[in-house]
Short mmCIF file of C-alpha atoms in Angstrom, two decimals:
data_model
loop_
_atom_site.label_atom_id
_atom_site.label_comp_id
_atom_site.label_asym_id
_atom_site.label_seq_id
_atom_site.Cartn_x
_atom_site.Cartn_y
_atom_site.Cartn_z
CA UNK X 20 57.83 109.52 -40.72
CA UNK X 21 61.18 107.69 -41.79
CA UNK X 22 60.93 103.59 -42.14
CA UNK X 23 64.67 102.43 -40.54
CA UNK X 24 64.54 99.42 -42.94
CA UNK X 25 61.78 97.85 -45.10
CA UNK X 26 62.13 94.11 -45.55
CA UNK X 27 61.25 92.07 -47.93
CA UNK X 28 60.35 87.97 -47.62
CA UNK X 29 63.16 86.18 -49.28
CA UNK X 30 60.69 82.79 -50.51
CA UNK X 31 63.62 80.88 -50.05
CA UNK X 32 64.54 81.98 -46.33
CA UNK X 33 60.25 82.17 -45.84
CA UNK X 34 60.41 78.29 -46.44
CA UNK X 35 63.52 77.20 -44.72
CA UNK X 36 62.36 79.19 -41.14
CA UNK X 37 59.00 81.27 -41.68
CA UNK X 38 60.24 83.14 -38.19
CA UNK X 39 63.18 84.55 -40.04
CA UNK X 40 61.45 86.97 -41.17
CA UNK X 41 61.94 88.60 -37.66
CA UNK X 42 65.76 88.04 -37.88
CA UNK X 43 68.08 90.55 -37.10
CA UNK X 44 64.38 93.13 -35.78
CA UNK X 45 64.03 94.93 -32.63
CA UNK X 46 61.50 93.43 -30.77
CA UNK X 47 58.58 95.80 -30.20
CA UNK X 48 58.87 98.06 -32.87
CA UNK X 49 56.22 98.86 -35.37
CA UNK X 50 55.39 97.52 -38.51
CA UNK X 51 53.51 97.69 -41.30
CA UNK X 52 52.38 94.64 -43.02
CA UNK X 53 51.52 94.23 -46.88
CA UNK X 54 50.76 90.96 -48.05
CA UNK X 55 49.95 89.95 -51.58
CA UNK X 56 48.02 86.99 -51.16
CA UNK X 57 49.11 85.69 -54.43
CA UNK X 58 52.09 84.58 -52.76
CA UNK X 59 50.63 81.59 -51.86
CA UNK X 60 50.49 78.70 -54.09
CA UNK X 61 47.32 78.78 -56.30
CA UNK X 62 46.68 74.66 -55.59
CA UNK X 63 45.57 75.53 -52.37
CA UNK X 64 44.53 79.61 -52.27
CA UNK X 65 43.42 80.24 -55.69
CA UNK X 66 41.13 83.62 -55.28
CA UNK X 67 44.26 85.90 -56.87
CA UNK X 68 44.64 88.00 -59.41
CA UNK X 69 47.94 87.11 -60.81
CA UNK X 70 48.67 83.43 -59.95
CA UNK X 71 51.82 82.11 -59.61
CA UNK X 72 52.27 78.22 -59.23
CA UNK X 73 54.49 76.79 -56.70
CA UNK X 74 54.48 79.78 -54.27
CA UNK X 75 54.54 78.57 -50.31
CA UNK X 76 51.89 77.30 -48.73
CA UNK X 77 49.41 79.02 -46.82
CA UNK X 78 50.52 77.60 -43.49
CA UNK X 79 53.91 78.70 -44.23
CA UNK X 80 52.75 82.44 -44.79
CA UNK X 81 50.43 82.40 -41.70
CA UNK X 82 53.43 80.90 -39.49
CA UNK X 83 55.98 83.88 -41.25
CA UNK X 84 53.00 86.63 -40.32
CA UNK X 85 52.25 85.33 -36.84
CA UNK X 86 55.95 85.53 -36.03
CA UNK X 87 55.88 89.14 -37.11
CA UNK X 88 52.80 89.75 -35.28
CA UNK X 89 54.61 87.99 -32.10
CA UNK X 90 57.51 90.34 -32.44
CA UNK X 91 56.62 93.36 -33.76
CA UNK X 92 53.71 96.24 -32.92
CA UNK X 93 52.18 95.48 -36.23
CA UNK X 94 50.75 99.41 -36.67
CA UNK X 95 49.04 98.63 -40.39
CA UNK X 96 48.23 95.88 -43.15
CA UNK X 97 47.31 95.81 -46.85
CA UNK X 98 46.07 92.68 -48.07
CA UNK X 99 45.98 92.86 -51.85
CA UNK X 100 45.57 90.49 -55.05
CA UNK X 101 42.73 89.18 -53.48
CA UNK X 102 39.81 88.30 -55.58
CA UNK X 103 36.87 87.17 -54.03
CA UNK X 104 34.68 86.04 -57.29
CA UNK X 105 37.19 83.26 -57.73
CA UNK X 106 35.43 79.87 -55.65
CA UNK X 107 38.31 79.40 -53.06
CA UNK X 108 38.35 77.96 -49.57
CA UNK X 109 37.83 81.36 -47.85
CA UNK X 110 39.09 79.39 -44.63
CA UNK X 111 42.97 80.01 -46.30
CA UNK X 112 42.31 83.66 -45.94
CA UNK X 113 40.70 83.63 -42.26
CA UNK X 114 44.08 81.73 -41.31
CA UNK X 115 46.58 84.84 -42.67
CA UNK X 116 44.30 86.87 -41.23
CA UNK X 117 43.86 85.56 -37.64
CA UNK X 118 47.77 85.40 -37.69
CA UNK X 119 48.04 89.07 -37.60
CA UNK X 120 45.21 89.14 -35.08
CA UNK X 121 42.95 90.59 -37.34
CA UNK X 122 39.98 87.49 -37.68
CA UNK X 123 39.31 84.64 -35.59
CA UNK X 124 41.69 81.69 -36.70
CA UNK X 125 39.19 78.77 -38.11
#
Protein backbone atom coordinates (compact mmCIF):
# COMPACT_ATOMS: atom_id res chain seq x y z
CA UNK A 1 0.00 0.00 0.00
CA UNK A 2 1.27 3.58 -1.12
CA UNK A 3 0.40 6.66 1.48
CA UNK A 4 -0.54 9.75 -1.25
CA UNK A 5 0.83 12.22 1.37
CA UNK A 6 1.76 11.91 5.08
CA UNK A 7 1.23 15.10 7.06
CA UNK A 8 2.68 16.33 9.71
CA UNK A 9 1.04 18.96 12.55
CA UNK A 10 2.75 22.24 12.02
CA UNK A 11 2.38 23.46 16.20
CA UNK A 12 2.11 26.73 14.90
CA UNK A 13 -0.85 26.14 12.29
CA UNK A 14 -2.24 23.30 15.22
CA UNK A 15 -2.72 26.49 17.48
CA UNK A 16 -3.90 29.13 15.15
CA UNK A 17 -6.96 26.58 13.64
CA UNK A 18 -6.67 22.91 15.20
CA UNK A 19 -9.11 21.94 11.99
CA UNK A 20 -6.31 22.79 9.66
CA UNK A 21 -4.99 19.92 10.01
CA UNK A 22 -7.69 18.67 7.49
CA UNK A 23 -6.76 21.49 5.00
CA UNK A 24 -6.25 20.89 1.59
CA UNK A 25 -7.62 16.48 2.46
CA UNK A 26 -10.15 14.61 0.62
CA UNK A 27 -12.88 14.07 2.69
CA UNK A 28 -13.44 10.37 3.37
CA UNK A 29 -10.25 9.00 2.83
CA UNK A 30 -8.32 6.93 5.26
CA UNK A 31 -5.96 7.71 7.74
CA UNK A 32 -3.74 6.63 10.04
CA UNK A 33 -3.25 8.46 13.20
CA UNK A 34 0.03 8.56 15.43
CA UNK A 35 0.05 10.74 18.25
CA UNK A 36 2.87 11.30 20.67
CA UNK A 37 1.20 12.40 23.61
CA UNK A 38 4.15 14.35 24.67
CA UNK A 39 2.98 16.93 22.46
CA UNK A 40 0.97 18.29 24.91
CA UNK A 41 2.21 20.64 27.41
CA UNK A 42 3.55 18.80 30.54
CA UNK A 43 1.61 21.57 33.05
CA UNK A 44 -1.42 19.95 32.27
CA UNK A 45 -0.62 16.11 30.75
CA UNK A 46 2.48 15.20 32.43
CA UNK A 47 2.50 11.11 32.12
CA UNK A 48 5.35 11.38 29.06
CA UNK A 49 8.38 10.18 28.51
CA UNK A 50 10.21 13.01 27.02
CA UNK A 51 8.56 16.28 28.22
CA UNK A 52 8.62 19.22 26.47
CA UNK A 53 7.29 22.52 28.16
CA UNK A 54 5.05 24.81 26.39
CA UNK A 55 3.61 22.28 23.88
CA UNK A 56 -0.41 22.95 23.11
CA UNK A 57 -2.84 22.18 25.25
CA UNK A 58 -4.73 19.16 25.48
CA UNK A 59 -7.97 20.70 24.26
CA UNK A 60 -6.18 21.98 21.36
CA UNK A 61 -4.89 18.38 20.34
CA UNK A 62 -8.32 16.74 21.02
CA UNK A 63 -10.11 19.59 18.82
CA UNK A 64 -7.05 18.96 15.86
CA UNK A 65 -7.84 14.90 16.24
CA UNK A 66 -11.62 15.18 16.30
CA UNK A 67 -11.46 17.25 13.12
CA UNK A 68 -9.47 14.46 11.55
CA UNK A 69 -11.72 11.94 12.88
CA UNK A 70 -14.75 14.19 11.38
CA UNK A 71 -13.11 14.16 8.00
CA UNK A 72 -11.25 11.36 7.46
CA UNK A 73 -11.91 7.23 7.74
CA UNK A 74 -9.39 7.15 10.49
CA UNK A 75 -8.23 3.22 9.52
CA UNK A 76 -5.37 3.06 12.56
CA UNK A 77 -3.75 4.94 15.67
CA UNK A 78 -0.54 4.72 17.72
CA UNK A 79 -0.55 6.50 20.82
CA UNK A 80 3.00 6.60 22.12
CA UNK A 81 5.23 8.46 24.88
CA UNK A 82 2.74 7.60 27.19
CA UNK A 83 3.77 6.65 30.62
CA UNK A 84 1.34 5.60 32.91
CA UNK A 85 3.55 5.39 36.34
CA UNK A 86 3.78 9.15 36.15
CA UNK A 87 0.48 10.56 38.63
CA UNK A 88 -1.39 12.49 35.82
CA UNK A 89 -5.03 13.37 35.35
CA UNK A 90 -5.82 10.25 33.24
CA UNK A 91 -9.07 12.32 32.26
CA UNK A 92 -6.44 14.37 29.59
CA UNK A 93 -5.91 11.07 27.91
CA UNK A 94 -9.73 9.81 27.84
CA UNK A 95 -10.36 13.31 26.03
CA UNK A 96 -7.65 12.53 22.90
CA UNK A 97 -8.95 9.42 22.97
CA UNK A 98 -12.77 9.89 22.77
CA UNK A 99 -11.85 12.43 19.93
CA UNK A 100 -10.86 9.71 17.65
CA UNK A 101 -13.84 7.72 18.85
CA UNK A 102 -11.87 5.37 20.54
CA UNK A 103 -13.09 5.99 24.61
CA UNK A 104 -15.99 7.64 25.98
CA UNK A 105 -15.22 11.51 26.22
CA UNK A 106 -15.29 12.36 30.22
Amino acid sequence: VRAARIGVVDGTRLLADARSVVAGRLPGTPAYVHLDVDVCDPQEFAAVSCPVPVGPRAATVAAALAAIAAHHDVVGVGVCEYAPSVAHDVGVLHRLLGALGLTAAC
